[in-house]
CSV table of C-alpha atoms (C1' of nucleotides) in Angstrom, one decimal:
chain,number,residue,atom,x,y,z
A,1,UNK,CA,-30.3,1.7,-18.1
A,2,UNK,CA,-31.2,0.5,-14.7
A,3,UNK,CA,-29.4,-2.4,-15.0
A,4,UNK,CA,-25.9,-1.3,-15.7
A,5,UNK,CA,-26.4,1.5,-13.7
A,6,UNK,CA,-26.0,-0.5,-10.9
A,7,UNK,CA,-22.9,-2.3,-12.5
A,8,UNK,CA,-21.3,1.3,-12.7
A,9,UNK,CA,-22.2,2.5,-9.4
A,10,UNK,CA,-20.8,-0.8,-7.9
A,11,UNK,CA,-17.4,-0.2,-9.7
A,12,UNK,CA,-17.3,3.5,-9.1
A,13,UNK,CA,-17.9,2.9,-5.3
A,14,UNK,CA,-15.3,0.0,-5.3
A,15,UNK,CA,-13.0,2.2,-7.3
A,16,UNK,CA,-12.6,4.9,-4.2
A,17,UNK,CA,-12.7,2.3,-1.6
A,18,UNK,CA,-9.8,0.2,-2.9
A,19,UNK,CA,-8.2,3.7,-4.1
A,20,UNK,CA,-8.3,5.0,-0.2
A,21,UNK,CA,-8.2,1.9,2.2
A,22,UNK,CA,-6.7,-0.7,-0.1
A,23,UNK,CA,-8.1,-3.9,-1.0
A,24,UNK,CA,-8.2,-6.0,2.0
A,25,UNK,CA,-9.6,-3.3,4.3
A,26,UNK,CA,-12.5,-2.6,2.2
A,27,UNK,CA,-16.1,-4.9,2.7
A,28,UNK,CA,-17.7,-5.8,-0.1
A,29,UNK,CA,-20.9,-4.5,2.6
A,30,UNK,CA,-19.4,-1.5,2.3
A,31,UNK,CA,-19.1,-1.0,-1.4
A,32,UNK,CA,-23.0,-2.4,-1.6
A,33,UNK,CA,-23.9,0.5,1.2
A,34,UNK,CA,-21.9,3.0,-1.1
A,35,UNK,CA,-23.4,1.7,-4.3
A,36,UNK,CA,-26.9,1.9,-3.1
A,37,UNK,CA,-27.2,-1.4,-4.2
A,38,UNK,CA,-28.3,-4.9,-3.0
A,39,UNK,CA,-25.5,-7.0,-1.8
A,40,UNK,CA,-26.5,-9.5,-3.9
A,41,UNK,CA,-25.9,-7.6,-7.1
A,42,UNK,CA,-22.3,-7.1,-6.3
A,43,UNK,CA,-22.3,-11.0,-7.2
A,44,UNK,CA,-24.7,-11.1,-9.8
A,45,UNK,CA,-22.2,-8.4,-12.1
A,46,UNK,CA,-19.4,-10.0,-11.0
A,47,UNK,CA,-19.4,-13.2,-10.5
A,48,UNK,CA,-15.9,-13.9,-9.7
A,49,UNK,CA,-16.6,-11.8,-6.6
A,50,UNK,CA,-14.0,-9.5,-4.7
A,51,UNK,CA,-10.9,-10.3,-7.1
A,52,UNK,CA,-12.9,-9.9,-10.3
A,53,UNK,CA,-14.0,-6.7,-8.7
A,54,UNK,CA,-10.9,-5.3,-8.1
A,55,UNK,CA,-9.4,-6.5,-11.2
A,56,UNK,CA,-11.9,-4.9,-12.8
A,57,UNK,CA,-11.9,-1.7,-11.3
A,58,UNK,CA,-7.6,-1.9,-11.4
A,59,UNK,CA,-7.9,-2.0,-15.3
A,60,UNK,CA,-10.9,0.6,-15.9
A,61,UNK,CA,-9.4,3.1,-13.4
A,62,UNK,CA,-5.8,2.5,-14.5
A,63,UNK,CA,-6.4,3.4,-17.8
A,64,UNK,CA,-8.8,6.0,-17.1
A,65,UNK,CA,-5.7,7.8,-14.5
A,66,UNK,CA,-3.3,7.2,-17.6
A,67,UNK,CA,-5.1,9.4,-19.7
A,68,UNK,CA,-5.6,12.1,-17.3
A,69,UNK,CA,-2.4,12.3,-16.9
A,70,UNK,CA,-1.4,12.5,-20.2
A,71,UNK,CA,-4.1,14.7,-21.2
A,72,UNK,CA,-2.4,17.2,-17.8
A,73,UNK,CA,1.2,16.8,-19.9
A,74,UNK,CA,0.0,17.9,-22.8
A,75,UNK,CA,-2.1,20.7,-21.6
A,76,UNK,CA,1.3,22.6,-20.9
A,77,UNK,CA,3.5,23.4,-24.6
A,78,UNK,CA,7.3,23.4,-23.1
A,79,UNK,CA,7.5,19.8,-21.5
A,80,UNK,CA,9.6,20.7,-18.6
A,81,UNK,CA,7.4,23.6,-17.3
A,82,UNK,CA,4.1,20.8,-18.2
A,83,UNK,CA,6.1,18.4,-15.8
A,84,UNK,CA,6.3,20.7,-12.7
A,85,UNK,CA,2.6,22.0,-13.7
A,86,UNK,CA,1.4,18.2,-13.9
A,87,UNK,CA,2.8,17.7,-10.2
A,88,UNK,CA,1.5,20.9,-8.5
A,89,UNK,CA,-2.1,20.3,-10.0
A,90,UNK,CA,-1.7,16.5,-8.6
A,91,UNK,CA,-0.8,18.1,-5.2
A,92,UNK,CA,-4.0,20.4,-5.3
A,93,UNK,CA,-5.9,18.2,-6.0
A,94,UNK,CA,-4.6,15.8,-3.4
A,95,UNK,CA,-4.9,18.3,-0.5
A,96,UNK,CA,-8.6,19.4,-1.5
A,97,UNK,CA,-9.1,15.6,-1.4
A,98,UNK,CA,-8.1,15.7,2.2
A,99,UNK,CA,-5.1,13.2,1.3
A,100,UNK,CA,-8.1,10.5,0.1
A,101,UNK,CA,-7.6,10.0,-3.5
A,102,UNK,CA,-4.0,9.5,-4.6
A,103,UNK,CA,-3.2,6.8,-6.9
A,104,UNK,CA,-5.8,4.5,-8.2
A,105,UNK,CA,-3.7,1.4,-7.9
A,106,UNK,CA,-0.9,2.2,-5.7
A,107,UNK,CA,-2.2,1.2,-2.5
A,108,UNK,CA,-3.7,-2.1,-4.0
A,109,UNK,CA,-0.3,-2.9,-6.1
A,110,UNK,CA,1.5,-3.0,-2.9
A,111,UNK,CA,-1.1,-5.3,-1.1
A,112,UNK,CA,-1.4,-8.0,-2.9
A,113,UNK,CA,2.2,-7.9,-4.9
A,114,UNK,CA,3.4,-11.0,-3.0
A,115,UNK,CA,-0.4,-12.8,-2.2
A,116,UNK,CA,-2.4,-12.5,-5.1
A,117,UNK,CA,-1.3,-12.8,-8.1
A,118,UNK,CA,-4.1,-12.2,-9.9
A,119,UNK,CA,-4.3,-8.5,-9.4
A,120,UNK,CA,-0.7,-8.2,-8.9
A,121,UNK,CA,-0.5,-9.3,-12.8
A,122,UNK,CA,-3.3,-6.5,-13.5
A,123,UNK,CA,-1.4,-4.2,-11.6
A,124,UNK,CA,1.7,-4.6,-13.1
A,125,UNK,CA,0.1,-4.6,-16.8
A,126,UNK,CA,-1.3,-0.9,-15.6
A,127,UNK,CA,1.7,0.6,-15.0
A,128,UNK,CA,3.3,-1.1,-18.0
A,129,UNK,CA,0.6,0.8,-19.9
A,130,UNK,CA,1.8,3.9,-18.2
A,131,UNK,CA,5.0,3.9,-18.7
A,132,UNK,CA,4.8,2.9,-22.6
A,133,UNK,CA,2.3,5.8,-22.8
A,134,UNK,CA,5.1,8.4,-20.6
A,135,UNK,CA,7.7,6.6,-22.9
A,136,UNK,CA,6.3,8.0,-26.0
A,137,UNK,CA,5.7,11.5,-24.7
A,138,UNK,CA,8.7,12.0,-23.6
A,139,UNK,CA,10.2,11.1,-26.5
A,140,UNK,CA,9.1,13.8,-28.2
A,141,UNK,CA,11.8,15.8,-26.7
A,142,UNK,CA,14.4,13.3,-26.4
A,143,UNK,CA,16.5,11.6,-29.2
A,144,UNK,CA,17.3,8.5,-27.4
A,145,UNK,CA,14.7,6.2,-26.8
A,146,UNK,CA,16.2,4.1,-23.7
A,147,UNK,CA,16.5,8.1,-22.1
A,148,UNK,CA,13.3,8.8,-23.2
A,149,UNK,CA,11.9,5.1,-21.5
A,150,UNK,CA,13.9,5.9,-18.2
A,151,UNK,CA,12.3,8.8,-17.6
A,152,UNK,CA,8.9,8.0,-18.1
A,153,UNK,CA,9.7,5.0,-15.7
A,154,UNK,CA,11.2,7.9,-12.9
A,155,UNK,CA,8.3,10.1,-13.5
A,156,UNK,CA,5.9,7.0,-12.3
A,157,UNK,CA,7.7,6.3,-9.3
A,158,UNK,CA,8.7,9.5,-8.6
A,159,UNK,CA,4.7,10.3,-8.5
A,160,UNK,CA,4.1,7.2,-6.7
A,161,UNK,CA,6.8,7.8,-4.0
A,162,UNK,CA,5.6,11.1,-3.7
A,163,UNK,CA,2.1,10.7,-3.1
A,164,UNK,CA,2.9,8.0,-0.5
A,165,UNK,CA,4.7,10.9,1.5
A,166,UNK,CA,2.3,13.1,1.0
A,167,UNK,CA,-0.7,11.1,2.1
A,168,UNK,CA,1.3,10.3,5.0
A,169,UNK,CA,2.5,13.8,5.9
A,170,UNK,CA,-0.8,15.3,4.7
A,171,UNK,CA,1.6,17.7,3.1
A,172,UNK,CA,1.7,18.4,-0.7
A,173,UNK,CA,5.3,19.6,-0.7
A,174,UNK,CA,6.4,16.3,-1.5
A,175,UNK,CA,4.6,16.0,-4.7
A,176,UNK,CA,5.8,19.9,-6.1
A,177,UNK,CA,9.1,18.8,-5.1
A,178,UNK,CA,8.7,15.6,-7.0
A,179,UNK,CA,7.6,17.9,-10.1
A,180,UNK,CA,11.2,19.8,-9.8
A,181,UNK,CA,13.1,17.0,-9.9
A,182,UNK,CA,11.5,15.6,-12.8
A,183,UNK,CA,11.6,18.7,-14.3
A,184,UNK,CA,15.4,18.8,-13.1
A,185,UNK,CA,16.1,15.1,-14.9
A,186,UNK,CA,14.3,16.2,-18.0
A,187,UNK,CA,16.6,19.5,-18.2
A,188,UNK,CA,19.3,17.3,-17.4
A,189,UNK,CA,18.7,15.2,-20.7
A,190,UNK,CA,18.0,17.4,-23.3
A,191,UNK,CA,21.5,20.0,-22.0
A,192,UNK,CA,24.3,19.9,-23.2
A,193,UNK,CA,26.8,19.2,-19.8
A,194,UNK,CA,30.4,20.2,-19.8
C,1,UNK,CA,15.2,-14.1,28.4
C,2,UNK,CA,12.6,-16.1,27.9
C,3,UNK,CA,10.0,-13.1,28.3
C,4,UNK,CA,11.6,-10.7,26.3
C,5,UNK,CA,12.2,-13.0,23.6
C,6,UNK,CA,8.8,-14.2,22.9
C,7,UNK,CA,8.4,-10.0,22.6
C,8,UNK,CA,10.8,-10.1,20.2
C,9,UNK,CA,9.4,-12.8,18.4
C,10,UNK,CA,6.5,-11.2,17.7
C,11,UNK,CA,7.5,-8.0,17.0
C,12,UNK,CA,10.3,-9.8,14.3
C,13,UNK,CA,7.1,-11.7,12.9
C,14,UNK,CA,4.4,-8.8,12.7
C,15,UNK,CA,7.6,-7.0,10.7
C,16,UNK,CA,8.0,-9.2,8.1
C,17,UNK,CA,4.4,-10.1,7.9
C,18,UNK,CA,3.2,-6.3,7.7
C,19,UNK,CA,6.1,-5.3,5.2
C,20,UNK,CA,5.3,-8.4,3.2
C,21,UNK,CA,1.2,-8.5,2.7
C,22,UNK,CA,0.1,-4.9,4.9
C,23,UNK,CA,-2.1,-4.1,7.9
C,24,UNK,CA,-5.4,-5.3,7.5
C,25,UNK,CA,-4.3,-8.2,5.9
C,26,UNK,CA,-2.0,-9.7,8.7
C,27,UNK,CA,-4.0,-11.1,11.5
C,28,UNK,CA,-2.6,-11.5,14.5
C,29,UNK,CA,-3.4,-14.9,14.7
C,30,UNK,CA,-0.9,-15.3,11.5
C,31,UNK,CA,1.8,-12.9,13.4
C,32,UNK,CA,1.2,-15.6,17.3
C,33,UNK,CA,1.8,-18.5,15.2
C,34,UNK,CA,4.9,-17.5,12.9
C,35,UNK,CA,6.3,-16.4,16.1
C,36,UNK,CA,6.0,-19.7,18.0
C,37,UNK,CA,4.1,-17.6,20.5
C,38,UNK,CA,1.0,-18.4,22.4
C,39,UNK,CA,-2.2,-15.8,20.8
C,40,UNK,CA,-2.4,-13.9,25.0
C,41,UNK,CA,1.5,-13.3,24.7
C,42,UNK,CA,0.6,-10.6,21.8
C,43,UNK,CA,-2.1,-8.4,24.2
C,44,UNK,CA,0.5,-9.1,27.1
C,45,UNK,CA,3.7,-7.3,25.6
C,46,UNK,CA,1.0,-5.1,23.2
C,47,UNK,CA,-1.9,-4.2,25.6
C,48,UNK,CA,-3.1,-1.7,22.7
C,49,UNK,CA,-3.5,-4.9,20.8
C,50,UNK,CA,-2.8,-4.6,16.8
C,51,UNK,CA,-2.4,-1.0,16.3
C,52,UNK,CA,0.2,-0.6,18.7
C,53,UNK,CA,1.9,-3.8,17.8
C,54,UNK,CA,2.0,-2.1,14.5
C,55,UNK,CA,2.9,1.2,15.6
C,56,UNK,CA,5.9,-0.4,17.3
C,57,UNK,CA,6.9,-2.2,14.3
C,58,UNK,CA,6.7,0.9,12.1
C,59,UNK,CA,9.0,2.7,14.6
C,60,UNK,CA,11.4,0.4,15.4
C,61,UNK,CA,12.1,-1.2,12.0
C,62,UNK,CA,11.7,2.4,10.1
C,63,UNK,CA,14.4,3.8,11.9
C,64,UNK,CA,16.3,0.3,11.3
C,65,UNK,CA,16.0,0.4,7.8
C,66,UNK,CA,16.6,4.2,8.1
C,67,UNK,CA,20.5,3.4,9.1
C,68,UNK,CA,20.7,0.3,6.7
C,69,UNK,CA,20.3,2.5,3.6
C,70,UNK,CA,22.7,5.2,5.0
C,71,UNK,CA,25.7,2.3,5.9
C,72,UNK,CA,24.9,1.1,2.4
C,73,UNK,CA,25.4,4.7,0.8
C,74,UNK,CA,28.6,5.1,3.0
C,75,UNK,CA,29.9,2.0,1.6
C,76,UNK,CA,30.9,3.6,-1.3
C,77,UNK,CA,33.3,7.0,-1.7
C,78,UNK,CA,32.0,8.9,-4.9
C,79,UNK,CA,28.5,9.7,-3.7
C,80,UNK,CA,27.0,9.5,-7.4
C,81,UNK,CA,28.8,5.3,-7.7
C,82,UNK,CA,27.1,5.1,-4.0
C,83,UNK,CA,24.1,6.0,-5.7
C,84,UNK,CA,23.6,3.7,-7.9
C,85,UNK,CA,25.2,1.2,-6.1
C,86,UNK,CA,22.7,1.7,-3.5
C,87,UNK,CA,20.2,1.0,-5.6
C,88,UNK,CA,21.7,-2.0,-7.4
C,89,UNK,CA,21.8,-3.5,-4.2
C,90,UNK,CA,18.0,-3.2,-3.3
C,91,UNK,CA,17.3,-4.8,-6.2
C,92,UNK,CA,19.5,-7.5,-5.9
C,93,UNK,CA,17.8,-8.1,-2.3
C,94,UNK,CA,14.2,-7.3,-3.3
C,95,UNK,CA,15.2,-10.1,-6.0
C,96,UNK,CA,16.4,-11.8,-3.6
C,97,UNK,CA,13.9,-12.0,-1.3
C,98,UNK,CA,11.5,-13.2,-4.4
C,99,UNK,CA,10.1,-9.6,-4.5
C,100,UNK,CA,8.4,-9.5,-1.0
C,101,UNK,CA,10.7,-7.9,1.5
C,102,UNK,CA,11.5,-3.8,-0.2
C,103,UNK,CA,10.7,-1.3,2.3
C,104,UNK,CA,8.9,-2.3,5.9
C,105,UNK,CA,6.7,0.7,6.1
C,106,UNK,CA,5.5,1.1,2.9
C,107,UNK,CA,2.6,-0.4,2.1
C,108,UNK,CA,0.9,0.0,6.0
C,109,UNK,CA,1.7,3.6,5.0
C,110,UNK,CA,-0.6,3.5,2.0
C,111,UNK,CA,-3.3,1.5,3.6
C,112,UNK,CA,-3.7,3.7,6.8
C,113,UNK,CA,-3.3,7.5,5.3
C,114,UNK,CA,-7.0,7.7,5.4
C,115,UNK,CA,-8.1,5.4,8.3
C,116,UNK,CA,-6.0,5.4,11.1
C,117,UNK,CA,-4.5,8.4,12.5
C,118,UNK,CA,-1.9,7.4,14.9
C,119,UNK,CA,-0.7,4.6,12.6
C,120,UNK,CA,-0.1,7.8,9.7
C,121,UNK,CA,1.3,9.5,12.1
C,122,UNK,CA,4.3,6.8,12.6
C,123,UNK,CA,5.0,6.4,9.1
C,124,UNK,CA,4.9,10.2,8.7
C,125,UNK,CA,7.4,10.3,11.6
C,126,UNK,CA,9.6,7.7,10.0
C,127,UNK,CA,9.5,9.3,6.8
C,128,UNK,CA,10.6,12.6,7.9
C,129,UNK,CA,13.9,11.0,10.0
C,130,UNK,CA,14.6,9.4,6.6
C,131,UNK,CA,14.5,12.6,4.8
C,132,UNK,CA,16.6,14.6,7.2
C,133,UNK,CA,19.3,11.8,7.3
C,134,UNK,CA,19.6,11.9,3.8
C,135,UNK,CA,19.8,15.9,3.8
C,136,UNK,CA,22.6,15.8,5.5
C,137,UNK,CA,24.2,12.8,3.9
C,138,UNK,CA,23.3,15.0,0.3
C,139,UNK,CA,25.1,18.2,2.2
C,140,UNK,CA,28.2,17.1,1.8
C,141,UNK,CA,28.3,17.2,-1.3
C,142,UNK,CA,26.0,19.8,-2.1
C,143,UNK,CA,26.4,23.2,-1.5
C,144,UNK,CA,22.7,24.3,-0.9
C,145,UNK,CA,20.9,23.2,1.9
C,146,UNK,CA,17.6,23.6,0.0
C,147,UNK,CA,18.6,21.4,-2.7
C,148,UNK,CA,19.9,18.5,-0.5
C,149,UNK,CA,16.8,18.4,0.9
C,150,UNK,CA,15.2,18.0,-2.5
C,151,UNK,CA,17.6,15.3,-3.5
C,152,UNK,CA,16.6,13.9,-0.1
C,153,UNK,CA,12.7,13.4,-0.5
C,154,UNK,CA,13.3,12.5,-4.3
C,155,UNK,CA,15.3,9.5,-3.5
C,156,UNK,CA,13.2,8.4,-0.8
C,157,UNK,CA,10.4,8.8,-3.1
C,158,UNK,CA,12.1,7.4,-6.0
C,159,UNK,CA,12.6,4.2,-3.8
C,160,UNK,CA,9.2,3.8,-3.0
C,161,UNK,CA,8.2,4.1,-6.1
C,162,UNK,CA,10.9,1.5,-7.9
C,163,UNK,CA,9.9,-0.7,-4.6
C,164,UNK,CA,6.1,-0.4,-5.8
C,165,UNK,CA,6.5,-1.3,-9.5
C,166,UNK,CA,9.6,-4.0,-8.7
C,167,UNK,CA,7.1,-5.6,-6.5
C,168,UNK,CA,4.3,-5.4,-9.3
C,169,UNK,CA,6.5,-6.4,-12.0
C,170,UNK,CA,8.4,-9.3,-9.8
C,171,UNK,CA,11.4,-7.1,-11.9
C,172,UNK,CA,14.7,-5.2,-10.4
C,173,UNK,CA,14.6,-3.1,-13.5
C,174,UNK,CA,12.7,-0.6,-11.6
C,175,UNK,CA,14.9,0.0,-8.8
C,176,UNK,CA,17.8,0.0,-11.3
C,177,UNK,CA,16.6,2.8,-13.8
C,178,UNK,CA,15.1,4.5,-10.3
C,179,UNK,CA,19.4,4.3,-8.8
C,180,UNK,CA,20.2,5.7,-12.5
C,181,UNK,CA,18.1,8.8,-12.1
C,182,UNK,CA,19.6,9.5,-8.9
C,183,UNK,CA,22.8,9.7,-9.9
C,184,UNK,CA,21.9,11.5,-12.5
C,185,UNK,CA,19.9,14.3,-10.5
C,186,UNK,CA,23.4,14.8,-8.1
C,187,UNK,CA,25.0,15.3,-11.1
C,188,UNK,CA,23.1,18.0,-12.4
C,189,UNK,CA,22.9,19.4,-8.9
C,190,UNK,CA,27.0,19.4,-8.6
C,191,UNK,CA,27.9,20.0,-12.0
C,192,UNK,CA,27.5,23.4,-14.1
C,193,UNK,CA,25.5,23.7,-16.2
C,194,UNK,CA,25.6,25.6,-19.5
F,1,DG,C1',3.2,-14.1,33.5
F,2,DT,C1',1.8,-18.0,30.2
F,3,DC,C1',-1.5,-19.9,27.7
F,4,DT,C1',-6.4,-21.5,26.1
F,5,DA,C1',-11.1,-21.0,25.2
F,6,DT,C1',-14.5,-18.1,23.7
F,7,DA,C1',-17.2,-14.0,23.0
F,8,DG,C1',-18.5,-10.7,19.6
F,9,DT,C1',-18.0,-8.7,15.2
F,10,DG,C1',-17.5,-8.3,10.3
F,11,DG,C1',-15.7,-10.6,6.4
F,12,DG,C1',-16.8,-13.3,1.7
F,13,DA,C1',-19.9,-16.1,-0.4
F,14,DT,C1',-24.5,-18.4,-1.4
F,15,DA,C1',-29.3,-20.0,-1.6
F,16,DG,C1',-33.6,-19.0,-2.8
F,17,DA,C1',-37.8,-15.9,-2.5
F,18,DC,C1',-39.8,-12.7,-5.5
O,1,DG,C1',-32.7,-10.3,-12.9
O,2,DT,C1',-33.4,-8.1,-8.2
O,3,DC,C1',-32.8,-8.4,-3.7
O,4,DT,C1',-32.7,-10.5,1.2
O,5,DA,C1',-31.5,-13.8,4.6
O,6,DT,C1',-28.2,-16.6,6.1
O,7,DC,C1',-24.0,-19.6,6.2
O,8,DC,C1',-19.4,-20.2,7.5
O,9,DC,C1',-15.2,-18.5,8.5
O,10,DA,C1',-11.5,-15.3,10.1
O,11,DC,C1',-10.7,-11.6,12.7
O,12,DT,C1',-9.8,-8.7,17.1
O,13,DA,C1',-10.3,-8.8,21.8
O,14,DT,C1',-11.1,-10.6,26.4
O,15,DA,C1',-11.9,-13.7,30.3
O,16,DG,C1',-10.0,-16.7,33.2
O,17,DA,C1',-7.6,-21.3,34.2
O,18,DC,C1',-3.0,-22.5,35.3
DNA sequence: GTCTATAGTGGGATAGAC
DNA sequence: GTCTATCCCACTATAGAC
């Protein structure tokens, strides 16, 4: 157990530091010092170094934040009333995070979109995860499956776009208003409009 | 001139270089030398050094970008066509641009939320211009002053987001489902609904 | 004021003792 | 396999020549 103990405190640690100060801001001294682990470990369980680190940690968290989410959605029976509670509960939990832990890719995915392409693949093949996974919850209220794919694409940014502003404003209004106007678009699809 | 321009220089270089690869990724090394600009010429015009060379930047090209996207949604009568015209255009630029010029403040906004006060500060500042501008672009057509602002935030955030998984993707679909859903959200907000 | 050289720090990566 | 010491490089910032 020691062993990959180490392994998963290494990722964990690396997982918050890339979440909160991005990829190029965050030491690889630091996530040792987090880990409470020799430096030289960080090498030893990846040895592809930083990137393999973060691709790593892009992939495991990115999949882990997917099913959260959709685990939040489906905690709530009527899906437009789940969207707006999905939102609010992602703006609690950002405030009582002090405006730390948003996203666990977004900061990252913007980074290294045009200098590393690498992670900007493993980015990219996260939120293509996401949105196939939105895709086929919303489409359990939606006939039309292109509706159903555009908004689980609009829900995504939406709660990317939003979080940005509220990190920045250290404000959670943005995210409940987010949570409206999804709930607003999802209304919008499943009326009847004169 | 000659003073004044090298400032400019540099300020036009730590732009694109910040919008294009973030904060702690752009030296300022990079930013002297895309500028054609001696390395002293930086602390001369920017005696806070980086943070208030990018401070500056954030300012100046937020509230830039700020009346861009306004003249753009101008350009077109029907504010719903504007819309997604809007829209159609970023992603024709981000395109374009080979996916590494979308918005200028974006990502530094990200990677400083949690580390650098005044830095959050700026990009909170531009963020909220942007929102009131587009309140009162949304109020005349909508009624409600409450609900323009909602529209406003969610197409800021919306644009963030498309920008973010555009970028990701190297893909304008984003940006053009994200233009789709705007129009779709003034519709429901000017339209009746049964 | 313009520009160069360099100090001082922290980064990623590696070699090698244990 | 675990851990430490160190290399080399890039960075921010500054001192000082011109």
């Amino acid at each position: 157990m020691g062993q990959s103990d180490t392994r998963t405190r290494i990722q964990g640690a690396a997982t918050v530091l890339f979440r909160r100060n991005g990829y190029s801001a965050t030491g690889l001294k630091r996530i040792a010092a987090e880990a409470d682990a020799p430096f030289g470990s960080i090498y030893h369980f990846f040895p592809g170094g930083k990137q393999q680190l973060a691709e790593t940690t892009i992939r495991t968290s990115g999949a882990e934040y997917g099913r959260m989410v959709l685990a939040l959605l489906d905690s709530v029976p009527d899906p437009v009333e789940s969207l707006v509670h999905a939102f609010e509960a992602a703006a609690d939990d950002l405030a009582a995070a002090d405006y730390a832990d948003a996203c666990p890719i977004g900061t990252v995915a913007l980074e290294v979109a045009s200098s590393n392409e690498v992670l900007r693949v493993a980015t990219a093949e996260v939120f293509e995860e996401w949105v196939g996974t939105a895709t086929r919850w919303f489409g359990r209220w939606v006939a039309e499956p292109k509706t159903a794919h555009s908004l689980a694409y609009s829900m995504i940014m939406m709660l990317e776009g939003a979080f940005m502003l509220s990190r920045a404003a250290r404000d959670p209004k943005p995210l409940r208003v987010a949570g409206r106007s999804m709930a607003e678009l999802l209304r919008a699809a499943t009326t009847q409009r004169s």
